[in-house]
mmCIF file of C-alpha atoms and ligand atoms in Angstrom:
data_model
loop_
_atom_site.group_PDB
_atom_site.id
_atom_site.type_symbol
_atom_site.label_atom_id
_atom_site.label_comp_id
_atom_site.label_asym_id
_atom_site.label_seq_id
_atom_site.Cartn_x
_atom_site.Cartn_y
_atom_site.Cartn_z
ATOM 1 C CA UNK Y 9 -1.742 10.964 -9.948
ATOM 2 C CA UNK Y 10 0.219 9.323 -12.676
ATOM 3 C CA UNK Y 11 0.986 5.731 -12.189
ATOM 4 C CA UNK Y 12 -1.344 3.548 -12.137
ATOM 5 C CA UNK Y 13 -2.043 -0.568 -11.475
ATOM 6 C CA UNK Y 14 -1.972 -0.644 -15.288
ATOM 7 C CA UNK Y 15 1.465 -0.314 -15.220
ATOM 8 C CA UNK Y 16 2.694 -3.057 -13.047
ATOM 9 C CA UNK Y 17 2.440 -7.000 -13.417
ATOM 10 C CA UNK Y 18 0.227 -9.168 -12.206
ATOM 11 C CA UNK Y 19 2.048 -10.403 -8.924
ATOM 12 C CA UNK Y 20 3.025 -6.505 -8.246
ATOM 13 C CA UNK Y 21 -1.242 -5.606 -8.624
ATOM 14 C CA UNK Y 22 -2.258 -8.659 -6.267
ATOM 15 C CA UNK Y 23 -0.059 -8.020 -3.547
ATOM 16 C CA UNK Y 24 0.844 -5.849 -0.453
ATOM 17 C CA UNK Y 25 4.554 -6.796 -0.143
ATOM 18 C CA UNK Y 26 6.820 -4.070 1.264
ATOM 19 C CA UNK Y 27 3.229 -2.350 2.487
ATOM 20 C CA UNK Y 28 2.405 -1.031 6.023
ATOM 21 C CA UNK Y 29 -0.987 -1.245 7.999
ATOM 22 C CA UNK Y 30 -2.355 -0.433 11.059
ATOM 23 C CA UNK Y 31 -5.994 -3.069 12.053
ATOM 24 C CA UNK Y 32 -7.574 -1.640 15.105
ATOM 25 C CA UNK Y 33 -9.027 -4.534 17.304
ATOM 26 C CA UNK Y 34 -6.734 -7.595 15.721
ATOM 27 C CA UNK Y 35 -7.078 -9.611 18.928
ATOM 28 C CA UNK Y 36 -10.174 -11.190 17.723
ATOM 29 C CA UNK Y 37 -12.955 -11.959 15.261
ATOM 30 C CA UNK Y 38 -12.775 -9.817 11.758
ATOM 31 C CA UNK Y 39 -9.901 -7.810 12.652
ATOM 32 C CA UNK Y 40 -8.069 -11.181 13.958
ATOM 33 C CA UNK Y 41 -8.629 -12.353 10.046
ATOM 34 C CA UNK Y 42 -7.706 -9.049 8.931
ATOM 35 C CA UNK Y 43 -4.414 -8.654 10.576
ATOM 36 C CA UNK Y 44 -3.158 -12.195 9.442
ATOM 37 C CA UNK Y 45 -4.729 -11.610 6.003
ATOM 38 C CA UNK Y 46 -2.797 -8.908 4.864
ATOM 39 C CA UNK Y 47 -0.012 -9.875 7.131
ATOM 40 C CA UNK Y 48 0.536 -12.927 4.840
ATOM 41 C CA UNK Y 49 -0.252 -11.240 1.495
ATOM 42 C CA UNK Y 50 3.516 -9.604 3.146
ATOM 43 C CA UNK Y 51 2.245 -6.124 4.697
ATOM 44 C CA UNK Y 52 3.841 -5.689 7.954
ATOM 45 C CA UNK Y 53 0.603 -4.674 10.179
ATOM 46 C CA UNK Y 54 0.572 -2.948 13.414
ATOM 47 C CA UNK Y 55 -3.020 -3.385 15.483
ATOM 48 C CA UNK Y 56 -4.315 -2.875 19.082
ATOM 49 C CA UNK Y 57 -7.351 -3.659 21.653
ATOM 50 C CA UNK Y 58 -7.795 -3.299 24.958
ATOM 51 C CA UNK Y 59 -6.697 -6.514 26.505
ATOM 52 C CA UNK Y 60 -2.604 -6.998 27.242
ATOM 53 C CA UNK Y 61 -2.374 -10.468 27.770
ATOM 54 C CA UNK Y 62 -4.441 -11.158 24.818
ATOM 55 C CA UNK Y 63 -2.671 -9.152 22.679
ATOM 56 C CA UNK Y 64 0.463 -10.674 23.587
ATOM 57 C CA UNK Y 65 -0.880 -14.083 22.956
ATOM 58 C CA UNK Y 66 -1.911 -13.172 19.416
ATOM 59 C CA UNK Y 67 1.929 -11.657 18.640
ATOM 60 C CA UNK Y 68 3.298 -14.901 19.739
ATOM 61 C CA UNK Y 69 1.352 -16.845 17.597
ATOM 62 C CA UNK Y 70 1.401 -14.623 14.606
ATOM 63 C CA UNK Y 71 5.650 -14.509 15.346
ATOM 64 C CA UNK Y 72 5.383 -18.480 14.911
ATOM 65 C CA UNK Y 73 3.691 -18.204 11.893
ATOM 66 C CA UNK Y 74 6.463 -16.092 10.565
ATOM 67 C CA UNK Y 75 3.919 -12.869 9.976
ATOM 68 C CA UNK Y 76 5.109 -8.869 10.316
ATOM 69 C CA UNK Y 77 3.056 -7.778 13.464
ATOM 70 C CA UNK Y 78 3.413 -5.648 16.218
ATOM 71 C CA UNK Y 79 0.731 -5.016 19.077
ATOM 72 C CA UNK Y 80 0.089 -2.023 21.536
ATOM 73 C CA UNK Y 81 -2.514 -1.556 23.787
ATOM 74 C CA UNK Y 82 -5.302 1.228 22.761
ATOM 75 C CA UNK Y 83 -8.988 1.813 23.917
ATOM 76 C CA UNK Y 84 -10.235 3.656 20.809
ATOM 77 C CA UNK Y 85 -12.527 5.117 22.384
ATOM 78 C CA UNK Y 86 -10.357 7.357 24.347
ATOM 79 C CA UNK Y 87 -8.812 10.322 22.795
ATOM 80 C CA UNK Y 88 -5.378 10.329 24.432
ATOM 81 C CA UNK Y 89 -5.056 6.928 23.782
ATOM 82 C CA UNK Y 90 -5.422 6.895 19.611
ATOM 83 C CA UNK Y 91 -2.984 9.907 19.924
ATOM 84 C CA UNK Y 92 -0.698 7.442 21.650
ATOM 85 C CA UNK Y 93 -1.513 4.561 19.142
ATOM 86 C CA UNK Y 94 -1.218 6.900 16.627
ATOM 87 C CA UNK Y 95 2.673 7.906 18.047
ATOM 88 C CA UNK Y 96 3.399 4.674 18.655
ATOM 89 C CA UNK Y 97 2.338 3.179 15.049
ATOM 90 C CA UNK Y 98 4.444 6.426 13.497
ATOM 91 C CA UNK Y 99 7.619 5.431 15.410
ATOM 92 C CA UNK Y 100 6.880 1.195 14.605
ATOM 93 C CA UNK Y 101 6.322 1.268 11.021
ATOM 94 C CA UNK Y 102 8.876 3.860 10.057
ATOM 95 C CA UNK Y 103 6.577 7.066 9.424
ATOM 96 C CA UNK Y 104 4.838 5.489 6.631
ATOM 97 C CA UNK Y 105 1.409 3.970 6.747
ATOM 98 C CA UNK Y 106 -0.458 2.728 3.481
ATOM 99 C CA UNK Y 107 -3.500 0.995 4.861
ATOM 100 C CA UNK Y 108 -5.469 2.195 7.967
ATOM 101 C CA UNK Y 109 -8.284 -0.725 8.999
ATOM 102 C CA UNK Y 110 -10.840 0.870 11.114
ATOM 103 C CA UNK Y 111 -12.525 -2.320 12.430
ATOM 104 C CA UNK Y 112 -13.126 -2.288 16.562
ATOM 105 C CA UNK Y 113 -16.295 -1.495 17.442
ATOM 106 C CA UNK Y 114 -18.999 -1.860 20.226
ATOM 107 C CA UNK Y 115 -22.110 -3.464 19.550
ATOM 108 C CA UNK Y 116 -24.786 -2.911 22.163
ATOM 109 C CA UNK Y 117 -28.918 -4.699 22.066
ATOM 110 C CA UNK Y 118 -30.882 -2.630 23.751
ATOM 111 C CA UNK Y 119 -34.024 -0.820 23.247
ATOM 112 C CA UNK Y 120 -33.625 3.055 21.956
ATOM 113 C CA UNK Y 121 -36.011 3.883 25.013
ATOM 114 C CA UNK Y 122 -33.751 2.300 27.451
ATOM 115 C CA UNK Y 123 -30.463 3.254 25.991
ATOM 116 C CA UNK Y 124 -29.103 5.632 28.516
ATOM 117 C CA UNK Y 125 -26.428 8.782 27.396
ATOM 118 C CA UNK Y 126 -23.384 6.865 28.770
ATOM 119 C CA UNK Y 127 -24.469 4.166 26.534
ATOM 120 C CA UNK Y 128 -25.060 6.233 23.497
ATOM 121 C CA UNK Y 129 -21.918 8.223 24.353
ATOM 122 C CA UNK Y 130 -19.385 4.854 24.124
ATOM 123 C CA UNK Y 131 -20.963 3.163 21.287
ATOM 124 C CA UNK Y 132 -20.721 6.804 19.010
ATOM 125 C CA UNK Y 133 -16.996 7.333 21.039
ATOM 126 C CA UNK Y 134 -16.135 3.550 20.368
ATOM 127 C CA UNK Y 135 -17.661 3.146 16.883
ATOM 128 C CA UNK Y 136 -17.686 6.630 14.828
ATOM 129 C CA UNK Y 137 -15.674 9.020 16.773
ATOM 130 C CA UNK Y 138 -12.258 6.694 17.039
ATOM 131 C CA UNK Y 139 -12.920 6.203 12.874
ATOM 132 C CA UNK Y 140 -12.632 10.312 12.205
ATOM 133 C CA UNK Y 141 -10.613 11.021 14.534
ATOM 134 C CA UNK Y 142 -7.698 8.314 13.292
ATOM 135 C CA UNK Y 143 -8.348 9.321 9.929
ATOM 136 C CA UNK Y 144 -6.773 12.954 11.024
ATOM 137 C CA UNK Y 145 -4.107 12.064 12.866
ATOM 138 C CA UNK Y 146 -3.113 9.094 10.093
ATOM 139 C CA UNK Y 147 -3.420 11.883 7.470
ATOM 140 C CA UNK Y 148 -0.199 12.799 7.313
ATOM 141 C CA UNK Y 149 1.384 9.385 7.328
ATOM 142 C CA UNK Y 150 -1.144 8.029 4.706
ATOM 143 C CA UNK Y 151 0.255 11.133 2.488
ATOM 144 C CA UNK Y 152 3.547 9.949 2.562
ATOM 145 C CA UNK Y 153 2.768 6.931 1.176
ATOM 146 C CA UNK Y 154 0.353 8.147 -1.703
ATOM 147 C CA UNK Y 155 -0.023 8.410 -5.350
ATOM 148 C CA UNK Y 156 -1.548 6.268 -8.036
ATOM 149 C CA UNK Y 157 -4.008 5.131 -4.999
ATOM 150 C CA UNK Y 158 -1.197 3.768 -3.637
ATOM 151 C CA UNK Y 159 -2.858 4.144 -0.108
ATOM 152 C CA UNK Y 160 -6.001 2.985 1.557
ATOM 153 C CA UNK Y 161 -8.340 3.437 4.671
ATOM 154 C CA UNK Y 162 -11.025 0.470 4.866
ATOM 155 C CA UNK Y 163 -14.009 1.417 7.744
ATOM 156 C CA UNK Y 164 -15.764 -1.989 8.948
ATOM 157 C CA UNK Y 165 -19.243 -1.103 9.267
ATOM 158 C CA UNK Y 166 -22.507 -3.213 8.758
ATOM 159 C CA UNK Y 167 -25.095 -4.053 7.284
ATOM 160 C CA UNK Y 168 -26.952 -2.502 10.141
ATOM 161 C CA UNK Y 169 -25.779 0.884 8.426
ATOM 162 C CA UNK Y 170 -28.914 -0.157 5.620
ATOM 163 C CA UNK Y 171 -31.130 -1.917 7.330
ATOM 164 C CA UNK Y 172 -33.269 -1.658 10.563
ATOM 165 C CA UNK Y 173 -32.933 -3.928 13.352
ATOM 166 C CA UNK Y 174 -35.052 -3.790 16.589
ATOM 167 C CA UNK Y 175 -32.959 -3.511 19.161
ATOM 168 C CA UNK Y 176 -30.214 -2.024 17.501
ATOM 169 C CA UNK Y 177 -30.243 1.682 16.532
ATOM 170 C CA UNK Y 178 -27.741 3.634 18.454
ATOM 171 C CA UNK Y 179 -25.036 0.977 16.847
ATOM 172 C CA UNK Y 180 -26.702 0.955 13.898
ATOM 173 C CA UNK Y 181 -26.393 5.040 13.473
ATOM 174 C CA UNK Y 182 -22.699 4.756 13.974
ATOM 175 C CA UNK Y 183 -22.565 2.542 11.320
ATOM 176 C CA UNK Y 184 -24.638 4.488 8.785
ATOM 177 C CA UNK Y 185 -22.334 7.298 9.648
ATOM 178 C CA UNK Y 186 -19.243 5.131 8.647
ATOM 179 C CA UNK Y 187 -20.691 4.555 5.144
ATOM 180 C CA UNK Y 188 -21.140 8.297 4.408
ATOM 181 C CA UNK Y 189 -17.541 9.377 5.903
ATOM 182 C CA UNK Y 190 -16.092 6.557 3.548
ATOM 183 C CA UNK Y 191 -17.884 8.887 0.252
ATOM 184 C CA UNK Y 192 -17.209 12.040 2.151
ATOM 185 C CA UNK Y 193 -13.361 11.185 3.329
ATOM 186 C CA UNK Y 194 -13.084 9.786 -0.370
ATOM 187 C CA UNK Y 195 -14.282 12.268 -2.404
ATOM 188 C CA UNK Y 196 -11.911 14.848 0.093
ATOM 189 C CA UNK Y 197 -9.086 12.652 -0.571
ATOM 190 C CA UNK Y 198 -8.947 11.578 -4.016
ATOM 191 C CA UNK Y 199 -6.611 14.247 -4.817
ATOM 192 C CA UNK Y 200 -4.155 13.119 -2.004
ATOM 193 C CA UNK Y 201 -4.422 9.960 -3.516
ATOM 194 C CA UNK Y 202 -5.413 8.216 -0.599
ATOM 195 C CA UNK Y 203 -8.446 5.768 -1.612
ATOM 196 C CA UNK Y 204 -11.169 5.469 0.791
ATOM 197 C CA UNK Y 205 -13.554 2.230 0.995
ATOM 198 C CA UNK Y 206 -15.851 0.205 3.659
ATOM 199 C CA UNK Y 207 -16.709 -3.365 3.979
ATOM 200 C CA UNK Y 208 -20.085 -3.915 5.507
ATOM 201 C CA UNK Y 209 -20.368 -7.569 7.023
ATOM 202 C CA UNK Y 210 -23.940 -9.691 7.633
ATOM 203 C CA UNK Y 211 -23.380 -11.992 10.274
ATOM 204 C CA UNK Y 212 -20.478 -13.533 11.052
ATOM 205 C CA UNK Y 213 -19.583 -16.505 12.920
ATOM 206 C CA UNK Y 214 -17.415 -14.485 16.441
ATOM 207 C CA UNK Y 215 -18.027 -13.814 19.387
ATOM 208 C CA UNK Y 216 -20.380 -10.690 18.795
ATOM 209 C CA UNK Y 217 -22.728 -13.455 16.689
ATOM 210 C CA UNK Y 218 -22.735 -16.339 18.972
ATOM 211 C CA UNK Y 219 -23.609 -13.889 22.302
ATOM 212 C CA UNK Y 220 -26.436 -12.895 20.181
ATOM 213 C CA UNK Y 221 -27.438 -16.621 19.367
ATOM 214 C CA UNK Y 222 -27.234 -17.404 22.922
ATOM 215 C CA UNK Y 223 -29.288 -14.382 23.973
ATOM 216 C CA UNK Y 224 -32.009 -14.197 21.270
ATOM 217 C CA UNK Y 225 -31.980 -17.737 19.590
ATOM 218 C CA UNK Y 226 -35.536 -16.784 18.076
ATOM 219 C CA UNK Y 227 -34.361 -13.201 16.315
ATOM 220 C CA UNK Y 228 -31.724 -14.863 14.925
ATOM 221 C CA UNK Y 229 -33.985 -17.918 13.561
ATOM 222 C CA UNK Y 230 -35.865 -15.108 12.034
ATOM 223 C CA UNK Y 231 -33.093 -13.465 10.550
ATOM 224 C CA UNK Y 232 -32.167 -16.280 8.808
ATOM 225 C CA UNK Y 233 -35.234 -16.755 6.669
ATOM 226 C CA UNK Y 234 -33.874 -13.469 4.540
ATOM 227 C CA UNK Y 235 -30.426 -14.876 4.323
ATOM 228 C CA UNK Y 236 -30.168 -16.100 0.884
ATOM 229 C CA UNK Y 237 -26.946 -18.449 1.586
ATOM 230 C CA UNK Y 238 -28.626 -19.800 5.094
ATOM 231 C CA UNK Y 239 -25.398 -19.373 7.359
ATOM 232 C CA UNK Y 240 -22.969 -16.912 9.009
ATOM 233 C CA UNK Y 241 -20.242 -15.555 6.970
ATOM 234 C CA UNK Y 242 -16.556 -16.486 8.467
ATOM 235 C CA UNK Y 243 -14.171 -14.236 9.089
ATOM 236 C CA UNK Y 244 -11.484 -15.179 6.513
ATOM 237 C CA UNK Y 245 -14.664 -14.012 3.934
ATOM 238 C CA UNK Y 246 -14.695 -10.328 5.557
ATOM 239 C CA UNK Y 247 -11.286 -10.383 5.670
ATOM 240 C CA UNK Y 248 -9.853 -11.151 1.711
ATOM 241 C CA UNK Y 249 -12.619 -8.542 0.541
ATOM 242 C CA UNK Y 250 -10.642 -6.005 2.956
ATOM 243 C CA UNK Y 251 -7.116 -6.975 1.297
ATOM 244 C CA UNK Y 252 -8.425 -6.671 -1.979
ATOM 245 C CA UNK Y 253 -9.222 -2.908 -1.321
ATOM 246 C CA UNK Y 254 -6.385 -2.407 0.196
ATOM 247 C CA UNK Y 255 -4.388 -3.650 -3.021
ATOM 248 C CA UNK Y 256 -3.182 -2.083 -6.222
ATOM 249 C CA UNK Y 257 -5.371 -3.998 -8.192
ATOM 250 C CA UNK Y 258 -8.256 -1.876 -6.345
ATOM 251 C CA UNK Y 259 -6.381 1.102 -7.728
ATOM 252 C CA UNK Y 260 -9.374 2.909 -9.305
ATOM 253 C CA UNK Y 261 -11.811 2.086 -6.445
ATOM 254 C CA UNK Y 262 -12.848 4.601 -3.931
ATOM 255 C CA UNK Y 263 -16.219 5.528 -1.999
ATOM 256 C CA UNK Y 264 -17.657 2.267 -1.752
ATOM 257 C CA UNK Y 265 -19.302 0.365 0.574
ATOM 258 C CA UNK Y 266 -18.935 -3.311 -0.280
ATOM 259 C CA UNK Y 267 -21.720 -5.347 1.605
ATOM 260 C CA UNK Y 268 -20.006 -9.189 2.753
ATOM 261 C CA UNK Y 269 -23.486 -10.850 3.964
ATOM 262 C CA UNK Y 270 -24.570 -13.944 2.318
ATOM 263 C CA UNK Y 271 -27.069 -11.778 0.288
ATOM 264 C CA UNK Y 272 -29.016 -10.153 3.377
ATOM 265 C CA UNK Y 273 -29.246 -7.299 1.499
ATOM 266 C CA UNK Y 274 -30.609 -8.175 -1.911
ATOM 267 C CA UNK Y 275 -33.596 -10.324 -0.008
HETATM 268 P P1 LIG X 20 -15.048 -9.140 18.232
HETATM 269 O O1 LIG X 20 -15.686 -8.780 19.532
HETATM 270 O O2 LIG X 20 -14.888 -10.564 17.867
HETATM 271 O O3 LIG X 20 -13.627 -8.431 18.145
HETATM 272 C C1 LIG X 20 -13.537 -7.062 18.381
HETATM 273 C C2 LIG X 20 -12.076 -6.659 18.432
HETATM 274 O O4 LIG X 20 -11.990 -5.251 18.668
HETATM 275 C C3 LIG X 20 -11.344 -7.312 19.582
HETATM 276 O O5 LIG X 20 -9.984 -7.447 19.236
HETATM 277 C C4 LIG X 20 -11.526 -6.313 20.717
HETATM 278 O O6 LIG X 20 -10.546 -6.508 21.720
HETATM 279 C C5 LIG X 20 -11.360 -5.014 19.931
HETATM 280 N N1 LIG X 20 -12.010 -3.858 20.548
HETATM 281 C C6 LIG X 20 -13.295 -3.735 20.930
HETATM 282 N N2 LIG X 20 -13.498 -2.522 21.473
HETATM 283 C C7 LIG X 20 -12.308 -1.881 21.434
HETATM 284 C C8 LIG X 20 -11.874 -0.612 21.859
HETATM 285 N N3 LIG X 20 -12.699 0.253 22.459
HETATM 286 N N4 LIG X 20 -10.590 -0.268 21.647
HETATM 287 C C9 LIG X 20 -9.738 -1.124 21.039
HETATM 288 N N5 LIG X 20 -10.091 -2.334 20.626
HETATM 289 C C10 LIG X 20 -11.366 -2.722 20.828
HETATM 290 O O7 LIG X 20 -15.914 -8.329 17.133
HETATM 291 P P2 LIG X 20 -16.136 -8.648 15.579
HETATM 292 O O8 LIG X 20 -14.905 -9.177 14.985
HETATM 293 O O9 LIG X 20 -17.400 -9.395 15.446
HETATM 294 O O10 LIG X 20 -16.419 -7.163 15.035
HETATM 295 C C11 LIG X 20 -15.416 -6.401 14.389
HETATM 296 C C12 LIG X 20 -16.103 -5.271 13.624
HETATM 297 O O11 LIG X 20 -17.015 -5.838 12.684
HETATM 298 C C13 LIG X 20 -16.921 -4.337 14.508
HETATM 299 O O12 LIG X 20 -16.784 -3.020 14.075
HETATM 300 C C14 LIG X 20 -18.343 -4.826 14.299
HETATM 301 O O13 LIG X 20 -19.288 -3.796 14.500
HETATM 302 C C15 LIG X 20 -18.284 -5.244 12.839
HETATM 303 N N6 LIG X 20 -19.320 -6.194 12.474
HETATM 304 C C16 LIG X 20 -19.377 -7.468 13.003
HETATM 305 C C17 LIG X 20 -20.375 -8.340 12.614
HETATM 306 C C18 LIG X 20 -20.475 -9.743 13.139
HETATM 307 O O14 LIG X 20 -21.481 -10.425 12.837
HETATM 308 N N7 LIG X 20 -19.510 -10.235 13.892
HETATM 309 C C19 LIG X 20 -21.405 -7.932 11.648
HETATM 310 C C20 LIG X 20 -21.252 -6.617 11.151
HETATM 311 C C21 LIG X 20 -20.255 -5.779 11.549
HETATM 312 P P3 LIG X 20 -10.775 -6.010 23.244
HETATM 313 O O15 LIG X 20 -12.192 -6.325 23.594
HETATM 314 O O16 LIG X 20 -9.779 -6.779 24.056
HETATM 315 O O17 LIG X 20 -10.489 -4.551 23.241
#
């Protein structure tokens, strides 16, 4: 790996102009932020979810804001389809992908005694499962695009992944996973060049937080009395933390997991 960031200016190490990305779940939430994030920093981005007509909505709008995006339909969780997603983003953004965002995911309260084995079997499919498995098939395109760090994979995880939450463990294992395949996919992949890093959000204000509000107004009360900075992140705060990896400037950065939560952690 010879060049470095070092070597280039300072617009050429804060930007991702001429880059190409593919955000799983941009129709909403974090990976709606994501997608228009590094969008306007001038990546052309790719992402999918499970809903058409929402989906479609979202390229409209991001075509009126004069971003790069293109949209396909994909339920991670199903094999056949992240092939497909995987064809599809191959034939969209030319054979070359820099940044890979794996951000859906499936949250799901419920006791660990009542959590059935369908349950357990989408959240792991949804959450951990979709993650390796589009690492391999992106391999070879993220290769292409290599050298000096030049290319990234970002996992969105949780704090969850650290800390215990009643109510929340089959998630929560999925997302502990996700922080040891970013050291173990990054320490594999160093040599490819391919840089491999996870942001790990606290709360934050979609619509995963507010059904929780609604449901459990008194957990979340409680909650908040070990949030140093007293309110939900937004998603344009998960979001620039994600870019930055992704960027040249983040060039000698790999096998971390960068916690986004107020402080939750450090209380
Ligand atoms: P949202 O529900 O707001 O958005 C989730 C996005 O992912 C939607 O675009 C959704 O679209 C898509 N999606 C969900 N399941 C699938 C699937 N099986 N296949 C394809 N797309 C899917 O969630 P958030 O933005 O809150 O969460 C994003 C990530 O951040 C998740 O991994 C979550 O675990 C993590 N996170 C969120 C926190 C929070 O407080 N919000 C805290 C910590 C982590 P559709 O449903 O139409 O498929």
């Amino acid at each position: 790996m010879a060049a470095t960031a070092a070597c280039r200016t300072v617009e050429g190490r804060w930007s991702l102009a001429g880059s190409t990305a593919l955000v799983t779940g941009g129709s909403k939430g974090i990976g709606h932020a994501i997608v228009e994030e590094l969008a306007g920093l001038g990546a052309r981005v790719h992402t999918c979810s499970r809903n058409a007509a929402e989906l479609e909505e979202c390229r409209r709008q991001w075509e009126g804001k004069n971003l790069r995006v293109t949209v396909s339909v994909c339920d991670v969780s199903v094999r056949a389809e992240r092939e497909k997603l995987m064809d599809t983003v191959k034939r969209t953004l030319g054979g070359k992908l820099d940044i890979l965002v794996n951000n859906a995911g499936q949250s799901m309260v419920k006791a660990a005694t009542e959590c059935t084995g369908e349950d357990y079997a989408l959240v792991m499919a949804t959450n951990i499962e979709s993650c390796f498995h589009l690492e391999q098939l992106a391999h070879p395109l993220l290769l292409r695009s290599a050298g000096g760090g030049a290319s990234s994979v970002v996992h969105i995880s949780s704090i969850a992944g650290f800390v215990g939450f009643p109510g929340l463990a089959v998630y929560s294992m999925t997302k502990g996973a996700m922080n040891q395949l970013t050291r173990s996919l990054a320490a594999e992949w160093a040599g490819d060049g391919i840089r491999v890093n996870c942001v790990a959000p606290g709360g934050i204000n979609t619509d995963v937080a507010k059904d929780m509000i609604t449901r459990d107004p008194e957990i979340v009360k409680s909650q908040a009395t070990q949030l140093p900075m007293q309110r939900l992140g937004e998603t344009e705060e998960v979001a620039s933390v994600v870019a930055f990896l992704c960027m040249p400037a983040a060039s000698y950065i790999t096998g971390q997991v960068i916690c986004v939560d107020g402080g939750r952690t450090i209380a």
